[in-house]
Short mmCIF file of C-alpha atoms in Angstrom, two decimals:
data_model
loop_
_atom_site.label_atom_id
_atom_site.label_comp_id
_atom_site.label_asym_id
_atom_site.label_seq_id
_atom_site.Cartn_x
_atom_site.Cartn_y
_atom_site.Cartn_z
CA UNK A 7 22.54 4.71 27.81
CA UNK A 8 20.09 3.25 25.31
CA UNK A 9 16.44 4.30 25.70
CA UNK A 10 14.04 1.74 27.15
CA UNK A 11 11.87 0.24 24.40
CA UNK A 12 8.79 -1.37 25.96
CA UNK A 13 7.63 -2.81 22.64
CA UNK A 14 10.75 -5.00 22.52
CA UNK A 15 9.91 -6.33 25.98
CA UNK A 16 6.23 -7.12 25.41
CA UNK A 17 5.88 -7.76 21.65
CA UNK A 18 7.38 -11.29 21.72
CA UNK A 19 4.63 -12.30 24.17
CA UNK A 20 1.88 -11.59 21.61
CA UNK A 21 0.68 -14.18 19.12
CA UNK A 22 1.77 -17.37 20.87
CA UNK A 23 -1.71 -18.95 20.75
CA UNK A 24 -3.25 -20.95 17.91
CA UNK A 25 -6.06 -18.42 17.66
CA UNK A 26 -3.86 -15.45 16.69
CA UNK A 27 -3.52 -14.25 13.09
CA UNK A 28 -1.05 -11.63 11.87
CA UNK A 29 -2.88 -10.37 8.77
CA UNK A 30 -5.11 -11.36 5.87
CA UNK A 31 -2.35 -13.42 4.26
CA UNK A 32 -2.01 -15.46 7.44
CA UNK A 33 -5.79 -15.92 7.52
CA UNK A 34 -5.83 -17.14 3.91
CA UNK A 35 -3.20 -19.73 4.78
CA UNK A 36 -5.19 -20.89 7.82
CA UNK A 37 -8.37 -21.35 5.74
CA UNK A 38 -6.73 -23.32 2.92
CA UNK A 39 -7.81 -26.76 4.18
CA UNK A 40 -10.96 -25.70 6.04
CA UNK A 41 -14.23 -27.50 5.24
CA UNK A 42 -17.51 -26.25 6.64
CA UNK A 43 -20.49 -28.53 7.33
CA UNK A 44 -24.10 -27.82 6.30
CA UNK A 45 -25.21 -27.13 9.88
CA UNK A 46 -22.29 -24.75 10.50
CA UNK A 47 -21.88 -21.08 9.72
CA UNK A 48 -19.12 -18.50 9.44
CA UNK A 49 -19.58 -15.82 12.06
CA UNK A 50 -17.54 -12.84 13.16
CA UNK A 51 -17.42 -11.21 16.57
CA UNK A 52 -16.16 -7.71 17.25
CA UNK A 53 -15.13 -6.27 20.62
CA UNK A 54 -16.92 -3.03 21.45
CA UNK A 55 -14.46 -0.13 21.99
CA UNK A 56 -11.63 -2.50 22.90
CA UNK A 57 -8.88 -0.11 24.05
CA UNK A 58 -11.04 2.08 26.26
CA UNK A 59 -12.73 -0.95 27.87
CA UNK A 60 -9.62 -2.92 28.75
CA UNK A 61 -9.52 -3.50 32.56
CA UNK A 62 -6.07 -2.23 33.47
CA UNK A 63 -5.60 -4.07 36.80
CA UNK A 64 -6.67 -7.42 35.32
CA UNK A 65 -4.43 -6.81 32.30
CA UNK A 66 -1.44 -6.10 34.55
CA UNK A 67 -2.06 -9.37 36.37
CA UNK A 68 -2.19 -11.28 33.07
CA UNK A 69 0.98 -9.63 31.75
CA UNK A 70 2.86 -10.28 35.00
CA UNK A 71 2.01 -13.98 34.70
CA UNK A 72 3.15 -14.05 31.06
CA UNK A 73 6.46 -12.39 31.93
CA UNK A 74 7.06 -14.90 34.71
CA UNK A 75 6.60 -17.72 32.19
CA UNK A 76 8.92 -16.11 29.63
CA UNK A 77 12.36 -17.75 29.72
CA UNK A 78 13.74 -15.36 27.11
CA UNK A 79 12.96 -12.15 29.02
CA UNK A 80 16.49 -11.81 30.42
CA UNK A 81 17.82 -11.62 26.85
CA UNK A 82 15.62 -8.60 26.06
CA UNK A 83 16.09 -6.48 29.20
CA UNK A 84 18.06 -6.29 32.43
CA UNK A 85 15.03 -4.99 34.33
CA UNK A 86 13.31 -7.35 36.72
CA UNK A 87 9.59 -8.05 36.38
CA UNK A 88 8.58 -5.81 39.29
CA UNK A 89 10.33 -2.82 37.70
CA UNK A 90 8.79 -3.55 34.28
CA UNK A 91 5.30 -3.78 35.72
CA UNK A 92 5.72 -0.62 37.79
CA UNK A 93 6.70 1.29 34.65
CA UNK A 94 3.86 -0.25 32.63
CA UNK A 95 1.31 0.60 35.31
CA UNK A 96 2.56 4.18 35.35
CA UNK A 97 2.14 4.45 31.56
CA UNK A 98 -1.36 2.93 31.59
CA UNK A 99 -2.71 4.96 34.51
CA UNK A 100 -1.34 8.43 33.70
CA UNK A 101 -3.13 9.33 30.48
CA UNK A 102 -4.11 13.00 30.29
CA UNK A 103 -5.58 15.10 27.50
CA UNK A 104 -6.80 18.65 27.01
CA UNK A 105 -10.26 19.53 25.69
CA UNK A 106 -11.36 23.15 25.37
CA UNK A 107 -8.67 24.27 27.76
CA UNK A 108 -9.54 21.76 30.52
CA UNK A 109 -7.16 18.93 31.46
CA UNK A 110 -8.79 15.51 31.87
CA UNK A 111 -7.46 12.17 33.10
CA UNK A 112 -8.54 8.88 31.52
CA UNK A 113 -9.81 6.83 34.45
CA UNK A 114 -10.44 3.51 32.72
CA UNK A 115 -9.05 1.56 29.78
CA UNK A 116 -5.96 2.04 27.65
CA UNK A 117 -5.22 5.19 25.68
CA UNK A 118 -6.10 5.39 22.00
CA UNK A 119 -2.95 6.03 19.99
CA UNK A 120 -0.51 4.76 22.61
CA UNK A 121 1.98 2.26 21.11
CA UNK A 122 1.64 0.02 24.16
CA UNK A 123 -2.18 -0.19 24.06
CA UNK A 124 -2.46 -2.76 21.22
CA UNK A 125 -0.02 -5.05 23.02
CA UNK A 126 -1.86 -4.82 26.34
CA UNK A 127 -5.20 -5.38 24.58
CA UNK A 128 -3.87 -8.38 22.65
CA UNK A 129 -2.41 -10.03 25.75
CA UNK A 130 -5.60 -9.57 27.73
CA UNK A 131 -7.78 -10.88 24.89
CA UNK A 132 -5.49 -13.92 24.54
CA UNK A 133 -6.19 -14.68 28.19
CA UNK A 134 -9.90 -14.00 27.82
CA UNK A 135 -10.42 -16.03 24.63
CA UNK A 136 -8.62 -19.07 26.02
CA UNK A 137 -10.78 -18.91 29.12
CA UNK A 138 -13.99 -18.40 27.09
CA UNK A 139 -13.30 -21.21 24.60
CA UNK A 140 -12.28 -23.66 27.31
CA UNK A 141 -15.42 -22.97 29.36
CA UNK A 142 -17.88 -22.75 26.44
CA UNK A 143 -20.73 -25.33 26.50
CA UNK A 144 -20.07 -28.13 24.05
CA UNK A 145 -23.03 -27.25 21.82
CA UNK A 146 -21.82 -23.67 21.18
CA UNK A 147 -18.07 -24.24 21.30
CA UNK A 148 -16.59 -22.81 18.06
CA UNK A 149 -14.75 -25.28 15.81
CA UNK A 150 -12.58 -22.46 14.41
CA UNK A 151 -11.55 -19.27 16.23
CA UNK A 152 -9.14 -16.81 14.57
CA UNK A 153 -8.62 -13.31 16.00
CA UNK A 154 -6.91 -10.16 14.76
CA UNK A 155 -6.84 -7.66 17.66
CA UNK A 156 -10.59 -7.04 18.23
CA UNK A 157 -11.98 -8.92 15.19
CA UNK A 158 -12.77 -12.64 15.50
CA UNK A 159 -13.73 -15.14 12.80
CA UNK A 160 -15.24 -18.45 13.88
CA UNK A 161 -17.09 -21.50 12.62
CA UNK A 162 -20.00 -22.39 14.87
CA UNK A 163 -23.31 -24.26 14.66
CA UNK A 164 -25.92 -22.14 12.88
CA UNK A 165 -28.35 -22.11 15.82
CA UNK A 166 -25.69 -21.38 18.47
CA UNK A 167 -24.47 -17.89 17.53
CA UNK A 168 -26.59 -16.10 20.16
CA UNK A 169 -25.63 -18.62 22.85
CA UNK A 170 -21.94 -18.22 22.04
CA UNK A 171 -22.29 -14.42 22.16
CA UNK A 172 -23.97 -14.58 25.58
CA UNK A 173 -21.19 -16.83 26.83
CA UNK A 174 -18.47 -14.48 25.53
CA UNK A 175 -20.12 -11.44 27.11
CA UNK A 176 -20.16 -13.16 30.51
CA UNK A 177 -16.52 -14.30 30.38
CA UNK A 178 -14.77 -11.05 31.33
CA UNK A 179 -14.34 -10.86 35.13
CA UNK A 180 -14.49 -7.05 34.98
CA UNK A 181 -17.63 -7.14 32.83
CA UNK A 182 -16.36 -4.44 30.45
CA UNK A 183 -15.41 -6.50 27.38
CA UNK A 184 -18.50 -7.02 25.22
CA UNK A 185 -18.90 -8.61 21.79
CA UNK A 186 -21.23 -7.97 18.86
CA UNK A 187 -21.62 -10.43 16.00
CA UNK A 188 -22.25 -10.62 12.25
CA UNK A 189 -23.36 -13.85 10.54
CA UNK A 190 -22.45 -14.87 7.03
CA UNK A 191 -24.99 -13.74 4.44
CA UNK A 192 -25.63 -15.65 1.22
CA UNK A 193 -22.60 -17.86 1.99
CA UNK A 194 -20.31 -14.79 2.26
CA UNK A 195 -18.73 -12.91 5.14
CA UNK A 196 -16.19 -10.04 5.09
CA UNK A 197 -13.27 -10.24 7.49
CA UNK A 198 -10.39 -7.73 7.52
CA UNK A 199 -9.87 -7.00 3.79
CA UNK A 200 -10.93 -10.52 2.72
CA UNK A 201 -14.30 -11.74 1.48
CA UNK A 202 -14.73 -15.35 2.59
CA UNK A 203 -17.05 -17.40 0.38
CA UNK A 204 -18.41 -20.83 1.23
CA UNK A 205 -18.50 -23.04 -1.88
CA UNK A 206 -21.25 -25.69 -2.44
CA UNK A 207 -18.88 -28.53 -1.51
CA UNK A 208 -18.05 -26.91 1.86
CA UNK A 209 -14.61 -25.65 0.85
CA UNK A 210 -13.68 -21.97 1.06
CA UNK A 211 -12.40 -19.40 -1.39
CA UNK A 212 -11.27 -15.85 -0.71
CA UNK A 213 -11.55 -12.59 -2.62
CA UNK A 214 -10.36 -9.07 -1.85
CA UNK A 215 -13.10 -7.24 0.07
CA UNK A 216 -13.99 -3.64 -0.63
CA UNK A 217 -16.58 -1.77 1.39
CA UNK A 218 -19.65 -0.37 -0.42
CA UNK A 219 -18.26 3.12 0.17
CA UNK A 220 -14.94 2.30 -1.56
CA UNK A 221 -14.29 4.77 -4.40
CA UNK A 222 -11.13 3.39 -6.11
CA UNK A 223 -9.45 6.74 -5.44
CA UNK A 224 -5.71 6.28 -5.04
CA UNK A 225 -2.74 8.64 -5.14
CA UNK A 226 -2.83 10.27 -8.59
CA UNK A 227 0.20 9.60 -10.75
CA UNK A 228 0.63 13.33 -11.46
CA UNK A 229 0.84 14.21 -7.75
CA UNK A 230 4.06 15.59 -6.27
CA UNK A 231 5.38 12.32 -4.81
CA UNK A 232 8.39 10.14 -5.64
CA UNK A 233 7.79 7.67 -8.46
CA UNK A 234 8.79 4.76 -6.24
CA UNK A 235 5.91 5.58 -3.89
CA UNK A 236 3.44 5.45 -6.79
CA UNK A 237 4.90 2.17 -7.99
CA UNK A 238 4.65 1.00 -4.38
CA UNK A 239 0.86 1.43 -4.55
CA UNK A 240 0.70 -0.91 -7.55
CA UNK A 241 2.98 -3.42 -5.83
CA UNK A 242 0.94 -3.30 -2.61
CA UNK A 243 -2.33 -4.00 -4.42
CA UNK A 244 -0.76 -6.81 -6.43
CA UNK A 245 0.78 -8.30 -3.27
CA UNK A 246 -2.60 -8.23 -1.56
CA UNK A 247 -4.17 -9.93 -4.56
CA UNK A 248 -1.56 -12.70 -4.57
CA UNK A 249 -1.79 -13.18 -0.80
CA UNK A 250 -5.58 -13.30 -0.43
CA UNK A 251 -7.24 -14.44 -3.65
CA UNK A 252 -7.20 -18.24 -3.81
CA UNK A 253 -8.37 -19.07 -7.36
CA UNK A 254 -6.64 -18.17 -10.63
CA UNK A 255 -9.80 -16.94 -12.36
CA UNK A 256 -10.60 -14.63 -9.44
CA UNK A 257 -7.00 -13.42 -9.42
CA UNK A 258 -7.24 -12.41 -13.08
CA UNK A 259 -10.45 -10.50 -12.33
CA UNK A 260 -8.84 -8.72 -9.39
CA UNK A 261 -5.81 -7.75 -11.49
CA UNK A 262 -8.14 -6.27 -14.11
CA UNK A 263 -9.94 -4.27 -11.39
CA UNK A 264 -6.64 -2.92 -10.03
CA UNK A 265 -5.40 -1.94 -13.48
CA UNK A 266 -8.67 -0.23 -14.35
CA UNK A 267 -8.87 1.74 -11.10
CA UNK A 268 -5.24 2.93 -11.22
CA UNK A 269 -5.47 3.78 -14.92
CA UNK A 270 -8.28 6.17 -14.06
CA UNK A 271 -5.84 7.77 -11.59
CA UNK A 272 -3.36 8.41 -14.39
CA UNK A 273 -1.07 5.39 -14.00
CA UNK A 274 0.56 4.58 -17.39
CA UNK A 275 0.93 1.08 -18.80
CA UNK A 276 4.70 1.04 -18.27
CA UNK A 277 4.25 1.43 -14.50
CA UNK A 278 2.32 -1.86 -14.28
CA UNK A 279 4.84 -3.67 -16.48
CA UNK A 280 7.75 -2.37 -14.40
CA UNK A 281 6.17 -3.52 -11.12
CA UNK A 282 5.38 -6.98 -12.51
CA UNK A 283 8.92 -7.35 -13.81
CA UNK A 284 10.39 -6.29 -10.46
CA UNK A 285 8.14 -8.69 -8.55
CA UNK A 286 9.30 -11.59 -10.75
CA UNK A 287 12.93 -10.60 -10.24
CA UNK A 288 12.49 -10.50 -6.47
CA UNK A 289 11.27 -14.09 -6.50
CA UNK A 290 14.46 -15.14 -8.24
CA UNK A 291 16.84 -13.29 -5.93
CA UNK A 292 19.38 -15.73 -4.55
CA UNK A 293 20.89 -15.68 -1.09
CA UNK A 294 24.25 -14.96 -2.72
CA UNK A 295 22.97 -11.66 -4.10
CA UNK A 296 21.57 -10.76 -0.70
CA UNK A 297 24.98 -11.29 0.87
CA UNK A 298 26.52 -8.85 -1.61
CA UNK A 299 24.07 -6.10 -0.64
CA UNK A 300 25.85 -3.22 1.08
CA UNK A 301 25.12 -3.04 4.78
CA UNK A 302 23.20 0.08 5.75
CA UNK A 303 25.23 2.67 7.62
CA UNK A 304 22.31 4.87 8.54
CA UNK A 305 18.92 6.23 7.63
CA UNK A 306 17.75 9.76 6.83
CA UNK A 307 14.39 11.34 5.99
CA UNK A 308 14.44 14.13 3.40
CA UNK A 309 11.60 16.41 2.22
CA UNK A 310 10.55 15.57 -1.30
CA UNK A 311 11.39 18.02 -4.08
CA UNK A 312 10.97 16.51 -7.54
CA UNK A 313 14.31 15.96 -9.25
CA UNK A 314 16.45 17.13 -6.32
CA UNK A 315 15.50 14.53 -3.71
CA UNK A 316 16.17 11.64 -6.11
CA UNK A 317 19.71 12.91 -6.71
CA UNK A 318 20.30 13.39 -2.98
CA UNK A 319 19.05 9.85 -2.33
CA UNK A 320 21.44 8.49 -4.97
CA UNK A 321 24.41 10.20 -3.31
CA UNK A 322 23.44 8.82 0.11
CA UNK A 323 23.07 5.34 -1.38
CA UNK A 324 26.67 5.39 -2.63
CA UNK A 325 27.74 5.68 1.01
CA UNK A 326 25.39 2.96 2.24
CA UNK A 327 22.85 5.37 3.75
CA UNK A 328 19.17 4.62 3.16
CA UNK A 329 16.73 7.47 2.58
CA UNK A 330 13.01 7.99 2.89
CA UNK A 331 11.11 10.92 1.40
CA UNK A 332 8.19 12.77 2.90
CA UNK A 333 6.06 15.65 1.60
CA UNK A 334 7.06 19.03 2.96
CA UNK A 335 3.45 20.18 3.23
CA UNK A 336 0.32 18.04 2.99
CA UNK A 337 -3.43 18.69 2.96
CA UNK A 338 -3.60 16.90 6.30
CA UNK A 339 -1.19 19.39 7.86
CA UNK A 340 -3.17 22.31 6.46
CA UNK A 341 -6.72 21.13 7.10
CA UNK A 342 -6.79 18.51 9.85
CA UNK A 343 -6.39 19.82 13.41
CA UNK A 344 -8.19 17.35 15.71
CA UNK A 345 -6.48 18.48 18.91
CA UNK A 346 -7.02 21.70 20.82
CA UNK A 347 -4.48 24.34 19.85
CA UNK A 348 -1.95 24.86 22.62
CA UNK A 349 -1.39 28.41 23.85
CA UNK A 350 1.85 29.46 22.17
CA UNK A 351 3.18 30.82 25.48
CA UNK A 352 3.01 27.26 26.86
CA UNK A 353 4.85 25.69 23.92
CA UNK A 354 8.35 24.38 24.67
CA UNK A 355 11.21 23.23 22.41
CA UNK A 356 10.72 25.97 19.84
CA UNK A 357 12.40 28.63 17.73
CA UNK A 358 10.72 32.00 18.17
CA UNK A 359 10.70 35.50 16.67
CA UNK A 360 10.16 38.85 18.41
CA UNK A 361 9.62 41.93 16.23
CA UNK A 362 10.37 45.63 16.64
CA UNK A 363 7.40 47.99 16.28
CA UNK A 364 9.49 50.81 14.80
CA UNK A 365 11.49 48.97 12.16
CA UNK A 366 11.55 45.72 10.18
CA UNK A 367 14.16 44.05 12.40
CA UNK A 368 13.38 40.91 14.39
CA UNK A 369 15.07 38.81 17.05
CA UNK A 370 15.37 35.04 16.56
CA UNK A 371 15.90 32.77 19.55
CA UNK A 372 15.40 29.19 20.71
CA UNK A 373 14.41 27.64 24.01
CA UNK A 374 13.72 24.23 25.48
CA UNK A 375 11.49 25.76 28.17
CA UNK A 376 8.04 27.25 27.82
CA UNK A 377 8.13 30.12 25.35
CA UNK A 378 6.20 32.34 27.78
CA UNK A 379 8.95 31.96 30.40
CA UNK A 380 11.68 32.97 27.95
CA UNK A 381 9.56 35.89 26.67
CA UNK A 382 9.14 37.22 30.21
CA UNK A 383 12.93 37.10 30.69
CA UNK A 384 13.51 39.12 27.51
CA UNK A 385 10.90 41.68 28.50
CA UNK A 386 12.10 41.97 32.09
CA UNK A 387 15.70 42.55 31.00
CA UNK A 388 14.65 45.15 28.40
CA UNK A 389 12.39 47.07 30.77
CA UNK A 390 15.04 46.96 33.52
CA UNK A 391 17.71 48.53 31.31
CA UNK A 392 15.24 51.02 29.85
CA UNK A 393 14.26 52.16 33.34
CA UNK A 394 17.88 52.47 34.43
CA UNK A 395 18.79 54.67 31.49
CA UNK A 396 15.89 57.03 32.09
CA UNK A 397 17.92 58.36 35.05
CA UNK A 398 21.16 58.77 33.02
CA UNK A 399 22.74 62.13 32.39
CA UNK A 400 23.74 63.12 28.85
CA UNK A 401 27.29 62.05 29.63
CA UNK A 402 26.05 58.69 30.91
CA UNK A 403 24.02 58.18 27.75
CA UNK A 404 27.07 58.84 25.57
CA UNK A 405 29.17 56.42 27.61
CA UNK A 406 26.48 53.74 27.57
CA UNK A 407 26.34 53.62 23.77
CA UNK A 408 29.45 51.42 23.72
CA UNK A 409 28.20 49.12 26.47
CA UNK A 410 26.45 45.86 25.73
CA UNK A 411 23.76 44.39 27.94
CA UNK A 412 23.02 40.70 28.26
CA UNK A 413 20.09 41.06 25.86
CA UNK A 414 20.41 42.01 22.19
CA UNK A 415 16.74 42.99 22.26
CA UNK A 416 17.37 45.40 25.15
CA UNK A 417 20.29 47.00 23.31
CA UNK A 418 18.17 47.48 20.19
CA UNK A 419 15.31 49.06 22.14
CA UNK A 420 17.46 51.37 24.25
CA UNK A 421 20.11 52.52 21.78
CA UNK A 422 17.66 53.19 18.94
CA UNK A 423 14.85 54.31 21.23
CA UNK A 424 12.58 51.71 19.62
CA UNK A 425 9.62 49.85 21.10
CA UNK A 426 9.61 46.05 21.04
CA UNK A 427 6.30 44.44 20.09
CA UNK A 428 5.73 42.09 23.03
CA UNK A 429 2.11 41.46 22.02
CA UNK A 430 2.77 39.58 18.77
CA UNK A 431 5.69 37.17 19.31
CA UNK A 432 5.72 34.20 16.94
CA UNK A 433 6.77 30.57 17.13
CA UNK A 434 8.37 29.88 13.76
CA UNK A 435 9.70 26.35 14.29
CA UNK A 436 9.53 23.45 16.72
CA UNK A 437 12.14 20.80 17.49
CA UNK A 438 12.56 18.68 20.64
CA UNK A 439 16.25 17.84 20.08
CA UNK A 440 18.51 20.59 21.41
CA UNK A 441 21.21 20.34 18.73
CA UNK A 442 18.70 20.21 15.89
CA UNK A 443 16.79 23.13 17.40
CA UNK A 444 19.96 25.23 17.45
CA UNK A 445 20.59 24.34 13.81
CA UNK A 446 17.07 25.51 12.96
CA UNK A 447 17.69 28.74 14.90
CA UNK A 448 20.84 29.36 12.86
CA UNK A 449 18.94 28.72 9.62
CA UNK A 450 16.21 31.20 10.55
CA UNK A 451 18.78 33.84 11.51
CA UNK A 452 20.51 33.35 8.16
CA UNK A 453 17.14 33.53 6.37
CA UNK A 454 16.33 36.93 7.84
CA UNK A 455 19.55 38.36 6.44
CA UNK A 456 20.25 41.94 7.54
CA UNK A 457 16.85 42.35 9.18
CA UNK A 458 18.07 40.81 12.41
CA UNK A 459 18.52 42.12 15.95
CA UNK A 460 20.76 39.23 17.02
CA UNK A 461 24.43 40.00 17.62
CA UNK A 462 25.58 36.65 16.21
CA UNK A 463 24.31 33.82 14.03
CA UNK A 464 23.23 31.60 16.87
CA UNK A 465 24.83 28.92 19.03
CA UNK A 466 25.34 26.59 16.08
CA UNK A 467 27.94 27.76 13.59
CA UNK A 468 26.16 27.07 10.31
CA UNK A 469 28.41 26.73 7.29
CA UNK A 470 27.93 29.33 4.55
CA UNK A 471 27.90 26.47 2.03
CA UNK A 472 24.14 26.32 2.65
CA UNK A 473 23.53 30.01 1.87
CA UNK A 474 22.25 29.54 -1.72
CA UNK A 475 19.61 27.04 -0.55
CA UNK A 476 18.61 29.14 2.46
CA UNK A 477 18.32 32.38 0.50
CA UNK A 478 16.34 30.69 -2.27
CA UNK A 479 13.70 29.67 0.27
CA UNK A 480 13.69 32.83 2.38
CA UNK A 481 10.24 33.52 3.93
CA UNK A 482 8.84 36.93 4.77
CA UNK A 483 8.89 38.34 8.29
CA UNK A 484 6.68 36.41 10.64
CA UNK A 485 6.20 33.47 8.27
CA UNK A 486 6.77 30.09 9.87
CA UNK A 487 7.60 26.71 8.40
#
């Protein structure tokens, strides 16, 4: 059974109004023929804390109505509307988070970071903006209204900005959606990453907007990243320039700014020439060439190791498999920890390590349950067998040496008369998928070599072909990935 993908159900509903824009490129296209009168002004409105102020019940009502009007819904899902809305309501009303060890429930609004929140917010604002524009008094009705999520650009009479803002702030039935505004200043107004400039004749031109705090600091060319990612930065900046900037002279200035900024970050001249050449070639690509492109047979993500990952990617490409590369360790992973750290005993879906206090041997295991539950089972089994053998005679002890208990840890403790360190267990890896977690367990067992308590190499039978790579990257005891 395929997993339910709510974004595929709701995404087609977004953006069906004339007021919606997809990005800065779309905005530039919409402003191409715009002329602004002397008594008019560019103004932008911003919704205050949009996601957390969205009225959930009103949003559900709006979305239900939109689904009922959608004739294509049956082609995207077999669920009926009542089932879809029940699931959506459950998602929107069961948001919990932990702060300093206390569990809280979000009682109002949509969750920040949830993939469904932008869609719900967009659909509700589409309803709200249509209502607000239709009911606006004639004198403050905006002649242009273009919105990207919670940012709105409009053309309105110069003396009607406050009146329009008051009208917008009274349009939400729940009273939670509020707008702030920013007027154009010296015939300029920033919107998204565009700087909109009103020319003397009333026409409009656009430049790339950079905030005053912008530092021109980009990924340095000497950093440990694939070359195609560095070239991608150049291509992205050039694409933005070509999409937003409307006049040739301004485009030349922007290109000079990009080249200067990236050159200071170590980008050589050949990298700019290569990107420009590739961009020209892409414009000339014919549909015939596209048809000859090999169909992708899969997609894999590999950690980036300079020189090695490129060769691996090339091999995958020969078999029609696309690859993406990611850094193995980043500064963000090392330094940024915005969420409360979860008690390791409450962590599930992990590979763990339990050490012996009397020798350098360790036990490697995996569990899909809470680690604390599995640890208690190990300890209970070990203490049970230890207690039983305290009452053995010498003959019983000799006979028991050839017996195996259910727990390899218990056997190690009892037969060698060693003490297991239950106070310092470690989580050395995490993986939600059962098969992948068992592969990781097998890798960690192989990494530990002879310093292992386990009787076997894990549930997954890992091929010894990987031994040279595993041994080359063998961590010390207790070290995690």
